[in-house]
XYZ file of C-alpha atoms in Angstrom:
680
model
C 91.704 65.290 85.836
C 92.911 65.177 82.363
C 92.883 68.927 81.965
C 95.116 69.430 85.007
C 98.851 69.233 85.145
C 100.385 66.809 87.658
C 100.892 69.393 90.361
C 97.367 70.703 89.994
C 95.907 67.180 90.044
C 97.871 66.429 93.275
C 96.574 69.534 94.955
C 92.995 68.696 93.968
C 92.978 65.156 95.225
C 95.178 65.425 98.295
C 93.063 65.191 101.387
C 95.201 63.271 103.903
C 95.947 66.300 105.929
C 96.544 70.040 105.885
C 97.734 71.369 102.518
C 99.458 74.588 101.395
C 99.498 75.240 97.646
C 102.183 77.764 96.609
C 100.539 79.042 93.364
C 102.645 81.117 91.206
C 101.275 83.973 89.075
C 99.036 82.619 86.275
C 99.413 78.954 87.414
C 95.646 78.289 87.678
C 94.926 78.592 91.347
C 91.247 79.377 90.956
C 90.894 76.212 88.868
C 92.536 74.229 91.574
C 90.286 75.537 94.370
C 87.038 75.088 92.379
C 88.008 71.630 91.189
C 89.009 70.626 94.681
C 85.560 71.755 96.028
C 83.942 69.556 93.367
C 86.252 66.645 94.163
C 85.540 66.794 97.894
C 81.824 66.707 97.320
C 81.630 64.251 94.377
C 84.550 61.930 95.112
C 85.118 62.154 98.870
C 81.389 62.324 99.744
C 81.574 65.518 101.847
C 78.285 67.477 102.123
C 78.562 70.888 100.456
C 77.275 72.475 103.608
C 80.331 71.346 105.427
C 82.746 73.075 103.006
C 83.735 76.753 103.272
C 85.811 78.624 100.760
C 87.132 82.136 101.717
C 88.731 84.880 99.616
C 89.247 88.619 99.804
C 87.097 90.189 97.172
C 83.465 89.689 96.023
C 84.846 89.430 92.468
C 86.956 86.346 93.333
C 83.974 84.852 95.201
C 81.661 85.416 92.190
C 84.296 83.769 89.892
C 84.472 80.756 92.073
C 80.742 80.361 92.199
C 80.455 80.727 88.445
C 83.005 78.042 87.798
C 81.277 75.755 90.273
C 77.870 76.208 88.704
C 78.395 73.457 85.958
C 79.988 70.579 87.986
C 77.806 71.186 91.056
C 74.186 71.552 90.187
C 70.910 71.420 92.163
C 70.948 69.757 95.616
C 74.581 68.850 95.226
C 75.717 72.451 95.940
C 73.165 73.252 98.504
C 74.747 74.870 101.604
C 78.079 75.391 100.041
C 79.713 78.606 101.398
C 81.866 80.629 99.062
C 82.380 84.104 100.354
C 84.802 86.846 101.522
C 86.205 86.698 104.926
C 83.953 89.651 105.912
C 80.811 88.174 104.585
C 81.592 84.989 106.430
C 82.357 86.840 109.641
C 79.067 88.738 109.337
C 77.153 85.406 108.987
C 78.773 84.011 111.983
C 77.944 86.982 114.237
C 74.394 86.865 113.126
C 74.070 83.216 113.973
C 75.740 83.831 117.370
C 74.153 87.084 118.346
C 73.687 86.451 121.991
C 77.184 84.932 122.474
C 78.721 87.760 120.571
C 76.985 90.369 122.801
C 74.976 91.844 120.008
C 71.234 92.618 119.634
C 69.116 91.833 116.472
C 69.497 94.383 113.730
C 73.009 95.446 114.676
C 74.481 98.064 112.186
C 77.651 97.736 110.152
C 79.664 100.943 110.225
C 81.587 101.928 107.158
C 84.883 103.892 107.411
C 83.007 107.189 107.042
C 80.729 106.319 109.962
C 83.790 105.484 112.011
C 85.446 108.750 111.141
C 82.361 110.736 112.132
C 82.260 108.753 115.453
C 85.875 109.799 116.090
C 85.652 113.473 114.810
C 83.858 114.927 117.853
C 86.184 113.118 120.194
C 89.508 113.953 118.711
C 89.530 117.631 120.118
C 88.426 116.354 123.502
C 91.278 113.798 123.532
C 93.766 116.616 122.673
C 94.387 114.865 119.328
C 92.920 117.752 117.181
C 95.936 117.702 114.901
C 95.315 114.115 113.624
C 92.744 113.493 111.000
C 89.848 111.150 111.800
C 90.883 108.845 108.955
C 94.416 108.478 110.392
C 93.066 107.807 113.905
C 90.693 105.181 112.414
C 93.624 103.609 110.454
C 95.584 103.225 113.852
C 92.563 101.675 115.482
C 92.160 99.278 112.545
C 95.791 98.246 112.959
C 95.135 97.367 116.643
C 91.946 95.422 115.761
C 93.811 93.470 112.965
C 96.529 92.574 115.413
C 93.916 91.503 118.042
C 95.100 94.051 120.468
C 92.367 95.329 122.893
C 92.179 98.950 124.003
C 93.460 98.051 127.436
C 96.531 96.355 125.948
C 97.115 99.297 123.599
C 97.130 101.657 126.468
C 99.564 99.521 128.455
C 101.915 99.196 125.521
C 101.871 102.981 124.581
C 105.378 104.370 124.381
C 104.385 108.093 124.661
C 101.537 110.377 125.538
C 100.349 110.709 121.991
C 100.090 106.876 121.513
C 98.364 106.699 124.950
C 95.790 109.158 123.914
C 95.060 107.392 120.780
C 94.675 104.115 122.620
C 92.284 105.827 125.007
C 90.372 107.093 122.010
C 90.222 103.553 120.790
C 88.552 102.379 124.035
C 86.023 105.293 123.750
C 85.353 104.224 120.164
C 84.667 100.679 121.161
C 82.227 101.745 123.886
C 80.258 103.952 121.450
C 80.054 101.054 119.026
C 78.524 98.890 121.705
C 76.043 101.663 122.762
C 74.991 102.031 119.112
C 74.611 98.211 118.695
C 77.153 98.475 115.843
C 80.287 96.867 114.544
C 82.813 98.136 112.063
C 84.447 96.079 109.265
C 87.469 95.060 111.301
C 85.038 93.659 113.913
C 83.680 91.227 111.280
C 87.001 89.294 111.775
C 87.983 90.361 115.214
C 84.774 89.646 117.016
C 84.268 86.114 115.633
C 87.931 85.436 116.766
C 87.112 86.608 120.292
C 83.839 84.686 120.281
C 85.485 81.382 119.161
C 88.284 81.913 121.704
C 86.112 82.525 124.610
C 83.169 80.247 124.036
C 84.252 76.596 123.929
C 80.752 75.266 122.947
C 80.521 77.870 120.106
C 83.968 76.981 118.862
C 83.361 73.174 118.984
C 80.053 73.591 117.112
C 81.653 75.495 114.192
C 84.516 73.156 114.098
C 82.196 70.152 113.877
C 80.188 71.596 111.014
C 83.306 72.464 108.923
C 84.756 69.381 107.212
C 87.147 71.356 104.917
C 88.145 74.933 104.677
C 89.727 76.464 101.610
C 91.400 79.963 101.544
C 92.475 81.878 98.484
C 95.344 84.499 98.500
C 96.493 83.156 101.863
C 99.675 85.341 101.807
C 97.274 88.354 102.353
C 95.952 87.216 105.648
C 96.458 89.376 108.645
C 96.874 88.319 112.307
C 93.129 88.196 113.013
C 92.344 86.265 109.808
C 95.043 83.783 110.602
C 93.600 83.304 114.160
C 90.113 82.932 112.655
C 91.307 80.143 110.331
C 93.159 78.388 113.185
C 90.053 78.521 115.360
C 87.716 77.199 112.616
C 89.856 74.150 111.644
C 91.043 73.157 115.038
C 93.939 70.786 115.628
C 93.080 68.327 112.870
C 93.658 71.041 110.092
C 91.330 69.898 107.359
C 92.259 72.760 105.041
C 93.695 73.873 101.687
C 95.509 77.205 101.802
C 96.385 78.655 98.403
C 98.841 81.573 98.000
C 102.081 82.892 96.729
C 104.677 84.621 98.976
C 106.014 86.433 95.883
C 102.751 88.313 95.462
C 102.338 89.562 99.039
C 101.864 93.263 98.571
C 99.567 94.310 101.349
C 101.781 94.756 104.485
C 100.658 98.335 104.671
C 97.066 97.114 105.480
C 98.075 94.444 107.910
C 98.864 91.414 105.652
C 101.417 89.082 107.165
C 103.354 86.982 104.664
C 105.058 85.207 107.580
C 101.698 83.533 108.186
C 103.035 81.004 105.552
C 105.887 80.094 107.993
C 103.488 79.986 111.013
C 101.388 77.488 109.150
C 104.299 75.086 108.700
C 105.293 75.613 112.309
C 101.771 75.017 113.736
C 100.864 72.078 111.480
C 103.992 69.772 111.260
C 102.150 67.423 108.945
C 101.518 70.220 106.408
C 101.996 69.115 102.770
C 103.351 71.773 100.351
C 102.643 71.579 96.635
C 104.206 74.013 94.131
C 102.327 75.223 91.072
C 105.054 76.592 88.788
C 103.659 76.281 85.267
C 102.344 79.653 84.065
C 99.540 79.621 81.551
C 99.470 83.514 80.989
C 102.837 84.910 80.014
C 105.588 84.326 77.433
C 108.817 82.859 78.343
C 110.775 86.112 78.212
C 108.378 87.849 80.553
C 108.698 84.996 83.059
C 112.530 84.995 82.836
C 112.323 88.696 83.755
C 109.950 88.026 86.674
C 112.070 85.117 87.976
C 115.306 87.137 87.816
C 113.841 90.022 89.737
C 112.084 88.056 92.531
C 115.266 85.872 93.005
C 116.665 88.958 94.974
C 114.136 88.297 97.671
C 114.623 85.758 100.441
C 112.187 82.780 100.067
C 110.552 80.335 102.377
C 109.440 78.318 99.408
C 111.680 78.339 96.335
C 109.894 78.186 92.908
C 110.609 79.157 89.307
C 107.705 79.912 86.953
C 107.883 78.470 83.451
C 105.671 78.437 80.415
C 104.854 76.279 77.400
C 103.720 79.379 75.432
C 107.019 79.980 73.778
C 109.644 82.838 74.206
C 107.436 85.672 72.942
C 108.478 89.162 71.977
C 111.432 90.799 73.739
C 110.811 93.026 76.737
C 111.579 96.667 76.065
C 112.903 99.417 78.279
C 112.265 103.082 77.292
C 114.297 105.928 78.652
C 112.322 109.200 78.674
C 113.296 112.879 79.234
C 110.418 113.521 81.699
C 106.895 112.427 82.611
C 105.383 114.202 79.514
C 107.792 112.548 77.148
C 107.135 109.151 78.913
C 103.390 109.531 78.312
C 104.025 110.571 74.644
C 106.215 107.523 74.046
C 103.579 105.129 75.665
C 100.778 106.586 73.669
C 102.882 106.331 70.473
C 103.314 102.645 71.118
C 99.582 102.202 71.639
C 98.681 104.037 68.556
C 101.250 102.074 66.516
C 99.897 98.769 67.794
C 96.269 99.917 67.182
C 96.694 101.178 63.617
C 99.580 99.048 62.360
C 98.643 95.676 63.981
C 94.921 96.137 64.698
C 95.414 95.662 68.537
C 92.337 96.577 70.510
C 92.675 99.434 72.920
C 91.339 97.091 75.552
C 94.396 94.913 75.198
C 96.593 97.617 76.786
C 97.152 98.456 80.434
C 99.326 101.248 81.849
C 100.393 100.301 85.501
C 102.060 102.744 87.926
C 103.046 102.750 91.545
C 101.130 105.867 92.676
C 97.822 107.448 91.652
C 99.297 110.835 90.861
C 101.170 109.254 87.892
C 97.876 108.751 86.044
C 97.288 112.514 85.274
C 99.771 112.914 82.582
C 98.630 109.798 80.837
C 94.938 110.796 81.022
C 95.874 114.088 79.369
C 97.784 112.286 76.613
C 94.977 109.773 76.081
C 92.280 112.465 75.821
C 94.455 114.583 73.455
C 94.641 111.612 71.085
C 90.957 110.558 71.534
C 91.971 107.124 72.903
C 89.311 105.644 75.190
C 90.525 104.719 78.603
C 89.250 103.358 81.850
C 90.707 104.719 85.118
C 90.460 102.044 87.847
C 89.738 103.258 91.334
C 87.115 105.963 90.626
C 84.357 106.924 92.984
C 82.604 104.004 94.552
C 78.945 103.622 93.699
C 78.205 103.446 97.398
C 80.118 106.635 98.087
C 77.685 108.780 96.136
C 75.755 110.978 98.473
C 72.285 109.879 97.367
C 73.225 106.188 97.739
C 74.591 106.819 101.252
C 71.355 108.609 102.156
C 69.233 105.627 101.171
C 71.622 103.136 102.902
C 71.311 105.312 106.083
C 67.537 105.018 105.936
C 67.831 101.187 105.558
C 70.208 100.977 108.484
C 68.009 103.094 110.686
C 64.961 100.946 109.749
C 66.791 97.793 110.996
C 68.622 99.403 113.861
C 66.918 102.260 115.822
C 70.170 102.668 117.799
C 72.152 103.573 114.761
C 72.970 107.289 115.658
C 75.305 107.865 112.618
C 72.511 106.889 110.299
C 69.927 109.080 112.164
C 72.188 112.167 111.962
C 72.680 111.603 108.150
C 68.939 111.374 107.222
C 67.080 113.448 109.806
C 67.424 116.460 107.553
C 67.541 114.589 104.067
C 65.066 115.748 102.846
C 64.986 118.825 105.072
C 62.747 118.774 108.149
C 63.738 122.026 109.833
C 65.887 120.360 112.475
C 68.760 122.655 113.046
C 72.130 122.093 114.863
C 70.860 123.525 118.045
C 68.024 121.144 118.183
C 70.238 118.200 117.386
C 72.734 119.185 120.028
C 69.898 119.400 122.659
C 68.531 116.061 121.446
C 71.944 114.533 121.863
C 72.247 115.784 125.406
C 68.748 114.416 126.245
C 69.495 111.073 124.710
C 72.775 110.738 126.597
C 71.091 111.609 129.801
C 68.418 109.019 129.232
C 70.943 106.435 127.962
C 68.964 105.894 124.758
C 69.547 106.407 120.997
C 68.741 109.684 119.211
C 65.805 108.105 117.341
C 64.394 106.615 120.492
C 64.838 109.997 122.223
C 62.582 111.555 119.495
C 59.489 109.624 120.925
C 60.577 109.714 124.668
C 58.642 111.457 127.369
C 60.100 114.712 128.486
C 61.521 115.769 125.025
C 59.575 119.118 125.068
C 61.671 120.198 128.032
C 65.017 120.801 126.325
C 63.561 121.168 122.812
C 61.029 123.726 121.486
C 57.525 122.460 120.795
C 57.554 122.835 117.020
C 60.911 120.913 116.700
C 59.864 118.203 119.242
C 56.567 117.704 117.152
C 58.682 117.286 114.088
C 61.047 114.828 115.727
C 58.187 112.811 117.016
C 56.473 112.680 113.594
C 59.760 111.526 112.124
C 60.113 108.793 114.672
C 56.538 107.539 114.281
C 56.852 107.692 110.471
C 59.885 105.460 110.582
C 58.226 103.087 112.993
C 55.329 102.730 110.518
C 57.791 102.148 107.708
C 59.661 99.558 109.828
C 56.407 97.642 110.279
C 55.766 97.602 106.545
C 59.273 96.483 105.825
C 58.836 93.258 107.866
C 56.362 91.993 105.271
C 57.700 93.615 102.022
C 61.129 95.087 102.513
C 61.702 96.299 99.006
C 58.187 97.818 98.542
C 58.556 99.569 101.985
C 61.772 101.240 100.801
C 60.156 102.531 97.697
C 57.199 103.853 99.752
C 59.636 105.624 102.183
C 61.306 107.453 99.413
C 58.004 108.408 97.827
C 56.589 109.520 101.143
C 59.382 111.882 101.780
C 59.550 113.180 98.154
C 63.249 112.308 98.012
C 63.475 112.646 94.143
C 61.808 116.152 94.393
C 64.456 117.073 97.007
C 67.202 115.945 94.792
C 66.002 118.332 92.203
C 65.886 121.169 94.708
C 69.449 120.329 95.731
C 70.908 120.322 92.235
C 68.703 122.854 90.511
C 69.256 120.900 87.216
C 66.820 118.286 86.036
C 69.515 116.208 84.218
C 71.746 116.080 87.391
C 68.784 115.219 89.579
C 67.746 112.441 87.173
C 71.266 110.926 87.217
C 71.289 110.921 91.053
C 67.772 109.421 91.130
C 68.898 106.713 88.702
C 71.606 105.771 91.255
C 68.884 105.428 93.874
C 66.867 103.227 91.496
C 69.885 101.118 90.804
C 70.372 100.633 94.509
C 66.633 99.516 94.983
C 66.917 97.201 91.958
C 70.060 95.720 93.637
C 68.124 95.239 96.856
C 65.259 93.598 94.893
C 67.734 91.247 93.114
C 69.297 90.186 96.430
C 65.807 89.530 97.792
C 64.721 87.459 94.781
C 68.076 85.681 94.861
C 67.528 84.569 98.435
C 64.102 83.332 97.615
C 65.375 81.283 94.597
C 68.327 79.867 96.374
C 66.096 77.546 98.426
C 66.507 79.492 101.691
C 64.331 78.380 104.545
C 62.862 81.890 104.846
C 62.786 85.058 102.744
C 65.648 87.433 103.533
C 64.406 90.245 105.751
C 65.552 93.867 105.501
C 68.169 93.306 108.050
C 69.846 90.567 106.008
C 69.626 92.659 102.780
C 70.964 95.888 104.422
C 73.884 93.977 105.941
C 74.782 92.467 102.567
C 74.549 95.841 100.707
C 76.652 97.520 103.429
C 79.383 94.967 102.892
C 79.287 95.688 99.135
C 79.863 99.356 100.077
C 83.463 98.669 101.041
C 84.277 95.447 99.083
C 83.229 96.506 95.684
C 83.411 99.500 93.316
C 81.135 100.283 90.435
C 82.453 99.407 86.991
C 85.241 97.149 88.267
C 84.584 94.802 85.370
C 83.424 97.347 82.791
C 86.721 98.222 81.031
C 85.453 97.456 77.492
C 87.656 98.439 74.603
C 89.559 101.033 76.527
C 93.132 101.406 77.701
C 93.303 100.419 81.396
C 94.948 102.776 83.799
C 95.573 101.517 87.339
C 97.985 101.184 90.156
C 100.074 98.069 90.676
C 97.996 97.275 93.791
C 94.746 97.484 91.715
C 96.155 95.235 89.050
C 96.676 92.363 91.405
C 94.709 89.325 90.087
C 94.231 90.864 86.640
C 95.975 90.095 83.368
C 96.347 91.984 80.053
C 97.623 91.308 76.583
C 100.040 94.261 76.581
C 101.358 95.996 79.666
C 103.340 99.279 80.158
C 105.022 99.299 83.613
C 105.912 102.896 83.931
C 107.947 105.054 86.362
C 110.743 102.640 87.258
C 112.734 105.167 89.275
C 114.181 105.273 92.691
C 111.725 106.946 95.176
C 108.842 105.914 92.875
C 109.368 102.190 92.422
C 110.705 101.400 94.985
C 108.528 104.110 96.691
C 110.252 106.700 98.944
C 108.233 105.530 101.872
C 109.795 102.017 101.650
C 113.249 103.470 101.504
C 112.684 105.565 104.664
C 110.699 103.060 106.612
C 112.201 100.931 109.444
C 112.912 97.429 108.030
C 110.148 94.897 108.786
C 110.012 91.271 108.002
C 108.859 90.835 104.468
C 108.075 94.676 104.036
C 110.102 97.504 102.720
C 112.213 96.887 99.679
C 111.157 93.274 99.514
C 107.476 94.275 99.225
C 108.291 96.873 96.607
C 110.159 94.214 94.579
C 107.102 91.928 94.876
C 105.017 94.839 93.626
C 107.196 95.131 90.694
C 106.965 91.255 90.137
C 103.238 91.509 90.261
C 103.277 94.181 87.528
C 105.557 92.206 85.303
C 103.383 89.048 85.676
C 100.226 90.833 84.609
C 101.449 90.776 80.949
C 100.523 88.041 78.529
C 102.166 88.887 75.283
C 104.222 92.094 75.496
C 105.812 94.097 78.344
C 107.322 97.539 78.102
C 109.125 99.219 80.972
C 109.795 102.964 81.260
C 111.725 105.502 83.322
C 112.263 109.203 83.270
C 115.478 111.138 83.724
C 113.590 114.055 85.268
C 110.172 114.421 86.965
C 108.153 117.232 88.551
C 107.868 116.804 92.280
C 106.283 119.282 94.663
C 106.442 122.059 92.040
C 110.039 121.689 90.944
C 111.906 119.326 88.519
C 114.287 116.862 90.005
C 116.581 114.416 88.502
C 115.533 110.715 88.788
C 117.793 107.660 89.292
C 116.682 104.580 87.454
C 115.127 101.989 89.776
C 117.392 99.416 91.266
C 115.014 96.818 89.997
C 116.108 97.544 86.392
C 119.699 96.421 87.296
C 118.256 93.323 88.931
C 116.600 92.165 85.694
C 118.432 89.739 83.589
C 120.272 92.062 81.098
C 119.985 89.697 78.131
C 116.191 89.665 78.440
C 115.691 93.478 78.186
C 116.018 95.384 74.912
C 116.954 98.947 75.724
C 115.801 101.774 73.422
C 119.356 102.683 72.422
C 119.648 99.244 70.610
C 119.921 99.475 66.768
C 116.849 97.283 66.336
C 114.843 99.518 68.678
C 115.760 102.606 66.776
C 114.061 101.403 63.586
C 111.018 100.438 65.560
C 110.955 104.013 67.098
C 110.786 105.544 63.639
C 107.876 103.305 62.711
C 106.007 104.311 65.792
C 106.701 107.914 65.289
C 105.157 107.674 61.763
C 102.058 105.838 63.175
C 101.745 108.706 65.752
C 101.832 111.400 62.942
C 99.440 109.415 60.812
C 97.007 109.224 63.769
C 97.250 112.945 64.338
C 96.677 113.674 60.686
C 93.558 111.548 60.655
C 92.140 113.308 63.646
C 92.894 116.728 62.140
C 91.189 115.785 58.913
C 88.173 114.443 60.858
C 87.945 117.805 62.725
C 88.097 119.925 59.634
C 85.918 117.672 57.306
C 88.828 117.235 54.981
C 88.779 113.351 55.120
């Protein structure tokens, strides 16, 4: 414990009852969680299989596992569960299939599947004016709040809400018919299962000696209830979080769960981690001064032993173009005058649309950059095709997967045939794929098309049999048999584009193979079957984005929400203006506990505490909005910062620095011009 400070050491060794660790930004919370897991196994003698650690992202789970690799080796770590909430929920449902009312091979619907399921019903429900994504978001809110369709209908305040609630009930019935769950169900259904089945609940509580949860402030109602049902009345848990970093109320997070925890477990011990190992003293003074304007359940004040550091600067800009120019000038000055790497810099903003002008300026000056939040690997069309084939192989009832691949590659099955097939399947109460091989199909469907559908069904059945023995080899054989790479070329018409898309398919299969080999080498009792592998890949579809760790020596561009959990040497927090940060929606929304302006202030606090060495804030006097230029008021958060900790750009000291940066800017432009003309 020599490398832990006193508060960290206390959090690691405390095991007399329920524990809440309020971990300030940069205070070493991951170290505390991983060291506590090792302590519970090595010092307290708990079996690894009786410990569960939950977090919100695959990246965080991977980091925990990597940090545990050295202290826990071989048999010591066998059975230890470190995963996301959703992965844990998936595993629980798979182990309790019968009690959960599911059949083997159930499908996991991603948001696009859910939207497709709702699309055809919206018009029938007289909700044609609402987008499927918006309807699905409302259903997600109900699920996260553990509100059943019947309760949603009863609580509806108008006809529109009642129609949406009715649609919710129809959506649930269709999921059951397809033997499918969506991502919210990975939390909600385990909660309902543990509530309603005493024997199942007691069995899970008995096997869990200690539960650890990271980013506890981001839990929603369903996640809070899942935790409560898993630990039972004795409350053998360690919750780690920070109420000042709760920024996800818009997706259901309930920071008040911190207060509920203390109410429900009177013996709860609270330990504060206030020493920050990331940022300079001046940056922390700014963060403390800002967040002091929010009400607090747990008072804390971050401090650092790293020294005061460089002054925090505030730049006032004419408009968004001038804002981008000044930020780029700062980066060029640091790169050429002080040899700072481009990868040291991050530009953080409230809304995605703010990135465009910075991208333009970075490209103009040939500065490499990395835009976080690009297209997900799993959102690529060819990847979704292969995933749909995988889902259909493990679950013949998955109608969404069937509709995606029945004509990919093309099989001459038109919309009229599919509509007739749908009617036939509904009348027979069977899935679309099963209807392809059912007796009587030639009645509603022409012979040529019914023959094609039967052949498709029989071919998939053959592939399903092969997949039981060798899942990865079967997938390769399936794609070869249907000449999928040839079809990609026909679709694109360009060999290079087709090869890029096929490379994505190969990457997916390599990933599948790596998961399969990983299961074998992890000492599992049996090889992972295609059902296991498909479920895990489908989870990655939503929980991960390609390139999330591949910034390299490039300037990072990202929203404040995306920056949560990250840190950078040098940060520009841009657009500190009213209606931008704080966002206009937070000013117009009805006040809610912990949300609105308070959450916007926490978001600004998160941005400030991403910085290690330097922090620069910017705001513009004017900005283009909806095609016209409007005047912008400086953010109220600027006035809430300690004035003596902010150096404004009208200070005499700042004016000299501006001239230096302008010279660096011109020198860089000259160097690029010489390179272009061959004069250098």
